[in-house]
Coordinates of C-alpha atoms and ligand atoms in Angstrom, one line a residue:
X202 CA -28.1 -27.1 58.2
X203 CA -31.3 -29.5 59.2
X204 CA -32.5 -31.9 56.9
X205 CA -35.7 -30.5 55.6
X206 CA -38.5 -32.5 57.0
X207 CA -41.0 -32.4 53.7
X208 CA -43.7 -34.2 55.8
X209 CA -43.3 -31.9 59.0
X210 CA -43.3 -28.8 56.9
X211 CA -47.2 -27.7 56.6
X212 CA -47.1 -24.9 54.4
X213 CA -44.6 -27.1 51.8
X214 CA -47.5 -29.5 52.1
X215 CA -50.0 -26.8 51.4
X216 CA -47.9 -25.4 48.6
X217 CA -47.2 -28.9 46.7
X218 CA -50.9 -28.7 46.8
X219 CA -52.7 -31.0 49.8
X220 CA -55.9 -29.8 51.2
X221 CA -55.4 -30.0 55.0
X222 CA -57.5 -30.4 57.9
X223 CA -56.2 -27.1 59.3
X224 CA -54.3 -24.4 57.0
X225 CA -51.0 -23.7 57.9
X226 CA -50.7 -19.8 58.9
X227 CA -48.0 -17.2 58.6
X228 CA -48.8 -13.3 59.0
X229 CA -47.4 -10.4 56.6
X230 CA -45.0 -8.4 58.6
X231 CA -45.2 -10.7 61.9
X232 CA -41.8 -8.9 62.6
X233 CA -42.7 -5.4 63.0
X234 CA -43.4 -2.5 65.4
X235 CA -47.0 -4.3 67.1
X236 CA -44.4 -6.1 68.9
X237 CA -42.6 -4.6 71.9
X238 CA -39.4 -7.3 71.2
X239 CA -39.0 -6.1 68.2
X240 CA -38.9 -2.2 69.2
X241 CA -36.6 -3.3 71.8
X242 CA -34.2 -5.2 69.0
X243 CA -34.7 -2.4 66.8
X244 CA -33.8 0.6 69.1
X245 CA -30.3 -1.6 69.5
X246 CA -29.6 -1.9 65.9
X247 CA -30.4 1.7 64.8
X248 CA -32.3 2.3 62.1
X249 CA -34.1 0.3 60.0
X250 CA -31.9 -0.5 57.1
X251 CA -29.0 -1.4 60.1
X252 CA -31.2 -3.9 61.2
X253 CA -31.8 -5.7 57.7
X254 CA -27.9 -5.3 57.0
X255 CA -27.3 -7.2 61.2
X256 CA -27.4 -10.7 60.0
X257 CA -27.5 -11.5 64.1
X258 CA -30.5 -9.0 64.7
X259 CA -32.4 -9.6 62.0
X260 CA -32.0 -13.2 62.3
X261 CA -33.3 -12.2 66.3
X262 CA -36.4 -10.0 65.1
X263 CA -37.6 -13.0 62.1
X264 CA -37.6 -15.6 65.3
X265 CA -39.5 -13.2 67.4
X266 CA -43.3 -13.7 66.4
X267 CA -42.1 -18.0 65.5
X268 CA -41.1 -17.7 69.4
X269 CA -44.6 -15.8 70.7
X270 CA -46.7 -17.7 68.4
X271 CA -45.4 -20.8 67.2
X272 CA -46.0 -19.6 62.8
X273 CA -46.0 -22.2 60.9
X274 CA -43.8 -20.2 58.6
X275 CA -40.7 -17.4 59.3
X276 CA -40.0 -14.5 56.7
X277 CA -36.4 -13.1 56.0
X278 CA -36.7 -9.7 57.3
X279 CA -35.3 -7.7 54.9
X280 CA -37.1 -5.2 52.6
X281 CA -37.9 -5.3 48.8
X282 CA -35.8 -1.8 48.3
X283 CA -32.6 -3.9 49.5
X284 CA -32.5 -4.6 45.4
X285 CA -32.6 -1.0 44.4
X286 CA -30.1 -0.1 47.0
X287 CA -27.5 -3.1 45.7
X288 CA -28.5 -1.5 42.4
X289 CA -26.4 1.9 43.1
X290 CA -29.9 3.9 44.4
X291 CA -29.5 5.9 47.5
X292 CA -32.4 4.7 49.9
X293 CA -33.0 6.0 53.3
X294 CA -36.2 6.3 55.6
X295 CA -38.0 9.0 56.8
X296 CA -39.5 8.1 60.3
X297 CA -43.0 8.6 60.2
X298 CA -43.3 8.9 55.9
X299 CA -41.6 5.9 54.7
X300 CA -38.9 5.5 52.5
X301 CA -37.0 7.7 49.8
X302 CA -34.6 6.8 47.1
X303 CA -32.4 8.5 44.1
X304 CA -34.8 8.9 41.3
X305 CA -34.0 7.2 38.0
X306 CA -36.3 9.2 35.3
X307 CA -33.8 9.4 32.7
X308 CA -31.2 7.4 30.3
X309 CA -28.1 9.6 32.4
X310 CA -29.9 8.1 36.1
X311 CA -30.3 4.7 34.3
X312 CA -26.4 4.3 33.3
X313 CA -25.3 5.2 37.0
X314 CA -27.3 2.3 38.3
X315 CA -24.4 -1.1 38.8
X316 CA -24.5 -3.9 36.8
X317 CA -26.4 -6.8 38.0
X318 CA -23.1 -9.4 38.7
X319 CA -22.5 -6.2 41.7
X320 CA -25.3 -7.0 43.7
X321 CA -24.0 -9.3 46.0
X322 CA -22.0 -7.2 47.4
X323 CA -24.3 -5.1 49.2
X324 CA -27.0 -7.9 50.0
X325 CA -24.6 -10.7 51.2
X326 CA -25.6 -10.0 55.0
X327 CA -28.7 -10.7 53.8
X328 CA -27.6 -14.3 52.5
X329 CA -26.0 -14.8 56.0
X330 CA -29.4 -14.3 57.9
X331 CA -30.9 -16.6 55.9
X332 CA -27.9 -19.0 56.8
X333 CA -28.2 -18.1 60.1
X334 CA -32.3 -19.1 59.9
X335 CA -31.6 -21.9 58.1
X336 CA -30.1 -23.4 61.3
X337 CA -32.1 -21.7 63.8
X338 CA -35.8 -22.5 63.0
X339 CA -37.4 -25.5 64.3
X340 CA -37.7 -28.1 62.2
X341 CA -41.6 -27.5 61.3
X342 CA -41.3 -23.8 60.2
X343 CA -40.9 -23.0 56.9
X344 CA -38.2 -20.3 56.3
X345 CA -39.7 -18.3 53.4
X346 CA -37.8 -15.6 51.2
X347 CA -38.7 -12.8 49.2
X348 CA -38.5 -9.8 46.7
X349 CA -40.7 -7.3 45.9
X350 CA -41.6 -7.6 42.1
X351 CA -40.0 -5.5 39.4
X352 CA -43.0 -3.3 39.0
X353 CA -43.5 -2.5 42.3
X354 CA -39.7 -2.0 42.6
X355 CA -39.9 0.3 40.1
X356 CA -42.4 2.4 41.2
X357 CA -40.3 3.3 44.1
X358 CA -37.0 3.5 42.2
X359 CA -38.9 6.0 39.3
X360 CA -40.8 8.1 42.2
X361 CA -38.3 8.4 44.8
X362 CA -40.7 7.2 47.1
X363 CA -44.5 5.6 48.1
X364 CA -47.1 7.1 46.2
X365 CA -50.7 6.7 45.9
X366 CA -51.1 6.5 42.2
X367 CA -47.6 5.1 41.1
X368 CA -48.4 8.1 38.7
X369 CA -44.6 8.7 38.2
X370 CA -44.0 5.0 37.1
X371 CA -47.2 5.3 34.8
X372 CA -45.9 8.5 33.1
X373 CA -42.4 7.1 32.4
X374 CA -44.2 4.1 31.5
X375 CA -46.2 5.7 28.7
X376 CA -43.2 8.7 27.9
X377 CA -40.1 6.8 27.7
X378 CA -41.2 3.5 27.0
X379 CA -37.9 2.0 26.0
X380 CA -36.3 3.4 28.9
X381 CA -39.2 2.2 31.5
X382 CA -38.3 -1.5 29.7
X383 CA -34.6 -1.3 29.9
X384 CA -35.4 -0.9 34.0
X385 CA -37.6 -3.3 34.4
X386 CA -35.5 -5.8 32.7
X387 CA -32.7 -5.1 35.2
X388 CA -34.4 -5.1 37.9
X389 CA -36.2 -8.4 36.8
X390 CA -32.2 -9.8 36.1
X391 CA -31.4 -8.6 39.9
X392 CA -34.3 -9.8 41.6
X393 CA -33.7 -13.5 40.0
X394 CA -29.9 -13.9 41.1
X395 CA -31.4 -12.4 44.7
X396 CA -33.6 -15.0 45.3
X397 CA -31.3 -17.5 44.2
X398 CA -29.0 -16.7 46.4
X399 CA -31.7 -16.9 49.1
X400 CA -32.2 -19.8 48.0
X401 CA -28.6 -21.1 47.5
X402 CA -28.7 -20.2 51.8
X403 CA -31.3 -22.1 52.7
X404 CA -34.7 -20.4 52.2
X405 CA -36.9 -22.8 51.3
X406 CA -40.0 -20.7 49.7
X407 CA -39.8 -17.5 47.5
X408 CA -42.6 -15.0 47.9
X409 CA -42.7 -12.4 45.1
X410 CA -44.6 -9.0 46.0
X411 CA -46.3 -7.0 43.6
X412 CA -48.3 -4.7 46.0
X413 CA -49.1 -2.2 43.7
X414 CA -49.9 -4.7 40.6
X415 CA -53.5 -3.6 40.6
X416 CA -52.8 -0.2 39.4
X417 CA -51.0 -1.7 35.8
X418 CA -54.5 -1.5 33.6
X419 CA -54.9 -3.9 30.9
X420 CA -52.3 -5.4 28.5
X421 CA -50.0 -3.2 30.8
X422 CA -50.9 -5.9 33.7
X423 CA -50.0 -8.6 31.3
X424 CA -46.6 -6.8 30.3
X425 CA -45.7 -5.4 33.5
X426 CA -47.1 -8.1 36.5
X427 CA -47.5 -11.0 34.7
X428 CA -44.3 -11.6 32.5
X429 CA -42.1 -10.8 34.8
X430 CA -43.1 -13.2 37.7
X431 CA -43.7 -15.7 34.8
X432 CA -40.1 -15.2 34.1
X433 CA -38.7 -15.4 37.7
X434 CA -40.3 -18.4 38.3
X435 CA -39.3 -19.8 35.0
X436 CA -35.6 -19.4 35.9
X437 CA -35.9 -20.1 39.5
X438 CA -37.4 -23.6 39.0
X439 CA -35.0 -24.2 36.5
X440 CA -32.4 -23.0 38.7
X441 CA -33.8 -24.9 41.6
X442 CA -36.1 -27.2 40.5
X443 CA -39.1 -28.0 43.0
X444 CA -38.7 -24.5 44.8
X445 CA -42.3 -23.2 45.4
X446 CA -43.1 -19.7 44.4
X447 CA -45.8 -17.4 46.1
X448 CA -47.4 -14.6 44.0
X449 CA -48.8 -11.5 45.3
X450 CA -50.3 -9.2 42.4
X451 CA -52.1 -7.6 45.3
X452 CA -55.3 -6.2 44.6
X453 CA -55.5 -7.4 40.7
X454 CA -59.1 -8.4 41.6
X455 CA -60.2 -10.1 38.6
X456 CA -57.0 -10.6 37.2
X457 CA -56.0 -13.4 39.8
X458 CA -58.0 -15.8 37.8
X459 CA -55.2 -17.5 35.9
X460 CA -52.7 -15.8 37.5
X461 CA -50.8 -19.0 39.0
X462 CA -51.2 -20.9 35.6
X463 CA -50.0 -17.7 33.3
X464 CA -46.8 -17.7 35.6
X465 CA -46.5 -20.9 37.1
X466 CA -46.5 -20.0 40.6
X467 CA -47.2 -22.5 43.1
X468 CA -49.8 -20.3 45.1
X469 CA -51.2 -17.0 44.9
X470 CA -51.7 -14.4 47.8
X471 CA -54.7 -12.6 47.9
X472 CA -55.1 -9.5 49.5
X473 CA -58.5 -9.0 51.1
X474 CA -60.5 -6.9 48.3
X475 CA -61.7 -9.9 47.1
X476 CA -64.0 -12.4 49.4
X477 CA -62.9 -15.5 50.0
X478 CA -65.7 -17.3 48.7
X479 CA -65.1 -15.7 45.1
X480 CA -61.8 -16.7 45.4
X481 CA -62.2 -20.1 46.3
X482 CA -64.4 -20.3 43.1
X483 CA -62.4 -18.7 40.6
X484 CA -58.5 -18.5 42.0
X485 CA -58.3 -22.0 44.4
X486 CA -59.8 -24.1 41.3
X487 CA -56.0 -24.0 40.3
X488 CA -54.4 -24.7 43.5
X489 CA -52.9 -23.1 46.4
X490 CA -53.9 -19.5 47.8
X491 CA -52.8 -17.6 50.8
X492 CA -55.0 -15.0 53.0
X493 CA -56.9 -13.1 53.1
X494 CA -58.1 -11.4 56.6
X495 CA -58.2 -7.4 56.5
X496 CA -55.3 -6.3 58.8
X497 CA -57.8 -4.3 60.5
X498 CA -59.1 -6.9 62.8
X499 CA -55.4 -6.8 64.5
X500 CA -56.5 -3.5 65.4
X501 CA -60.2 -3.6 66.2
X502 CA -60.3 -7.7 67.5
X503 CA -63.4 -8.6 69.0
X504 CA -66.1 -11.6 68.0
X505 CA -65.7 -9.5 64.2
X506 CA -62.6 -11.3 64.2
X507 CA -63.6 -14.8 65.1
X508 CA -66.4 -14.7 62.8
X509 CA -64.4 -13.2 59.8
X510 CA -61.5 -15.8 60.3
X511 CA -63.5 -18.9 60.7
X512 CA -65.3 -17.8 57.8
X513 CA -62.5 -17.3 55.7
X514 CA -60.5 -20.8 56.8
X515 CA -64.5 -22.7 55.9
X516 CA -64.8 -21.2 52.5
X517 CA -61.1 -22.1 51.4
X518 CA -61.7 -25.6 53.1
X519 CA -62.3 -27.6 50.2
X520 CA -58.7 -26.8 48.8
X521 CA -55.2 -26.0 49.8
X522 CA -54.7 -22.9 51.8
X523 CA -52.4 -21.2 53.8
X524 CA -53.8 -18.5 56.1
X525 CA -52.5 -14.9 56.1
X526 CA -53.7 -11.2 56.8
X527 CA -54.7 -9.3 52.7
X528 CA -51.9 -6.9 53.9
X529 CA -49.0 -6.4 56.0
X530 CA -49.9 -5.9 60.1
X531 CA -50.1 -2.4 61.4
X532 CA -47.5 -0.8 64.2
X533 CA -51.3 -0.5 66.0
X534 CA -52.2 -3.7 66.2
X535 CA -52.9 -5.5 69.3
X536 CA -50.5 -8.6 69.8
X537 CA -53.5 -10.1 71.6
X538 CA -55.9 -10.2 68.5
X539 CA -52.9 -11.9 66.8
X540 CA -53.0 -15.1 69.4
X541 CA -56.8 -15.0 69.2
X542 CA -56.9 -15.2 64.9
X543 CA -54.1 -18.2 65.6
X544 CA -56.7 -19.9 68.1
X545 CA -59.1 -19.6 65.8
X546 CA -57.9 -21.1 62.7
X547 CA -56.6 -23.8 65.1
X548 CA -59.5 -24.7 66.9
X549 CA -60.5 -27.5 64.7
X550 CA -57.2 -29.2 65.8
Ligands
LIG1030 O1 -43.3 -9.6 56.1 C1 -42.3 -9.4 56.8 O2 -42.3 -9.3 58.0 C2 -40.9 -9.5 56.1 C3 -40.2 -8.3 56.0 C4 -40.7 -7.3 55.1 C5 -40.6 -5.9 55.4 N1 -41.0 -5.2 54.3 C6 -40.1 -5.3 56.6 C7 -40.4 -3.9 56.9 C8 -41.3 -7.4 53.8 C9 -41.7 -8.7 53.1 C10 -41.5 -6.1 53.3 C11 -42.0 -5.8 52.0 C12 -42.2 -4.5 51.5 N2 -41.5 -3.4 51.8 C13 -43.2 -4.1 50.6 C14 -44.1 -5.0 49.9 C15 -45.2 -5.5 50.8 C16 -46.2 -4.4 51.1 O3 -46.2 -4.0 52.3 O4 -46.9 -3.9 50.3 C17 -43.0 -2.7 50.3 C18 -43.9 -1.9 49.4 C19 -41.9 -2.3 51.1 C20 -41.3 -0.9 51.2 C21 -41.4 -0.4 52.6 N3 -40.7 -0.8 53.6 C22 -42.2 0.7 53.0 C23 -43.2 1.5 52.1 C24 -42.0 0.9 54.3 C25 -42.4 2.0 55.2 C26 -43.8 1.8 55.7 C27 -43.7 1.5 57.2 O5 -44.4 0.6 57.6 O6 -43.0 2.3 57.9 C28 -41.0 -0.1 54.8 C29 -40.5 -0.3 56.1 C30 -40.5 -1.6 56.7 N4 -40.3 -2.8 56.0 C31 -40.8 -2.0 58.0 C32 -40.7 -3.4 58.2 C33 -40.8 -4.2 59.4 C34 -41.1 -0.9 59.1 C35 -39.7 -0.5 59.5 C36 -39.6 0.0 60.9 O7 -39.7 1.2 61.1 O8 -39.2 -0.8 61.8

């Protein structure tokens, strides 16, 4: 493995809480289907769960958009309903909808899920890609791994699939309290030991994605969103101490002031509900935050997306920032808009 090279490492710089010249910039789903390589990569390996189980080609698709662009960071590509799946749920995807999993609504589903100490067996091709990235990267890029968080997890796992309203997960939440605990808490238990074994291979930053944290209301956000990533990072830094920890309660709008210090993540991701100038007043007061361009502009480009990104990278100037999309790119986007928001932000340079 490389020696980590703190100094070289721009987002570890950002994330230990320098304010730099030019933000470091990564991109939600920078391996994905806007990219003919990766369509080309992923036709070979199959589907898309064979791909994220092919340490080689997914170790292939995560250097694709370093290679194009030259991010300053590379994500594991994997996929938060890996943990599930190690878990004992069926998972498969529909081309075209999106995923679908075993339901567990019930005590009877619950008890046929595998005990956390089995996960490894499933997700250690997984741990090899990281190995394999670990070696791979240049020495600049930051290798980041992830998980989704356990409510978000959970919303799949009780639903069977996406839904609009998590209304599923809010109805067992409400009905079988107890029950809706028992899963979070595993899930919570698995998703710690996974990123430790990320970390164990050489990932070097753990992202924690809680996309559908905005629809938890009230003390549930405190129960549900908060807690639990308060408790990952608790036992990861204790585990690993000095690992940084990226927080994405996406689209908790208010409820990102005080996020970072209520759970002690190192930086929080904002999605792009929220302007960057309220969040540089009330969120980047207590350190590090990532984003927040609307995904769209990949699509749509244009002098919109000049002027948007320059005026997001001036109004998070003042503090530490890493640049990113609100939300994952789009299979529509136009790979050319992506080297134009990278020129951007860089132009200072
Ligand atoms: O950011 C990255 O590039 C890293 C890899 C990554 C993927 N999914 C790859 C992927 C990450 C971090 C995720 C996270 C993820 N996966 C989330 C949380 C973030 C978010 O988007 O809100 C969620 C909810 C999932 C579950 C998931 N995976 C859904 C709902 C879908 C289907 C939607 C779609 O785009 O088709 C996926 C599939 C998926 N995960 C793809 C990729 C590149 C597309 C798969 C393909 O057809 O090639």
């Amino acid at each position: 493995m490389p020696q980590t090279d703190t100094q070289s490492k721009t987002i570890l710089r950002s994330l230990a809480g320098e304010t730099l010249p030019v933000p470091p910039i990564w991109m939600m789903r920078q391996a994905g289907r806007y990219l003919p390589e990766y369509k080309a990569t992923r036709a070979q390996a199959g589907d898309f769960l064979s791909l994220c189980y092919n340490p080689e080609l997914a170790t292939e698709v995560t250097l694709q958009p370093i290679r194009r662009y030259g991010f300053d960071a590379a994500i594991l590509f994997a996929d938060i309903l890996l943990v599930p799946q190690a878990l004992g749920a069926d998972l498969w995807f529909v081309t075209g909808e999106g995923p679908r999993l075993s339901t567990v609504t019930t005590q009877a589903d619950f008890d046929r899920l595998r005990p956390v100490g089995n996960i490894h067996e499933t997700l250690n091709p997984i741990y090899q890609t990281v190995r394999n990235l670990a070696g791979e990267l240049p020495r600049e890029t930051t290798l980041i791994g992830f998980a989704g968080a356990p409510w978000t997890v959970a919303t799949y796992m009780i639903a069977g699939q996406g839904t609009k309203d998590q209304g599923p997960a809010h109805l067992l939440r409400t009905q079988d309290n107890a029950l809706f605990e028992k899963l979070l808490d595993l899930i919570t238990k698995a998703t710690i030991e996974y990123m430790s074994a990320q970390i164990d291979a050489g990932a070097e930053v753990m992202k924690i994605f809680d996309s559908w944290a905005g629809s938890l209301p009230g003390d549930a956000f405190e129960k549900y969103a908060l807690a639990p990533a308060r408790e990952i990072t608790q036992e990861l830094k204790k585990r690993h101490p000095g690992i940084p920890i990226i927080g994405f309660p996406r689209e908790a709008g208010d409820k990102y002031i005080g996020f970072a210090k209520a759970t002690g993540v190192d930086c929080v991701a904002l999605d792009n509900s929220v302007s960057a100038d309220w969040a540089a007043k009330h969120v980047q007061v207590d350190g590090c935050v990532q984003g927040n361009l609307a995904s769209t502009h990949m699509v749509t480009g244009g002098q919109a997306l000049v002027d948007e990104t320059r005026q997001i990278v001036k109004a998070f100037s003042k503090g530490p920032h890493i640049f990113n999309l609100g939300h994952g790119i789009t299979p529509d986007a136009d790979p050319d808009n992506v080297q134009r928001m990278i020129d951007t932000v860089r132009e200072g340079e």
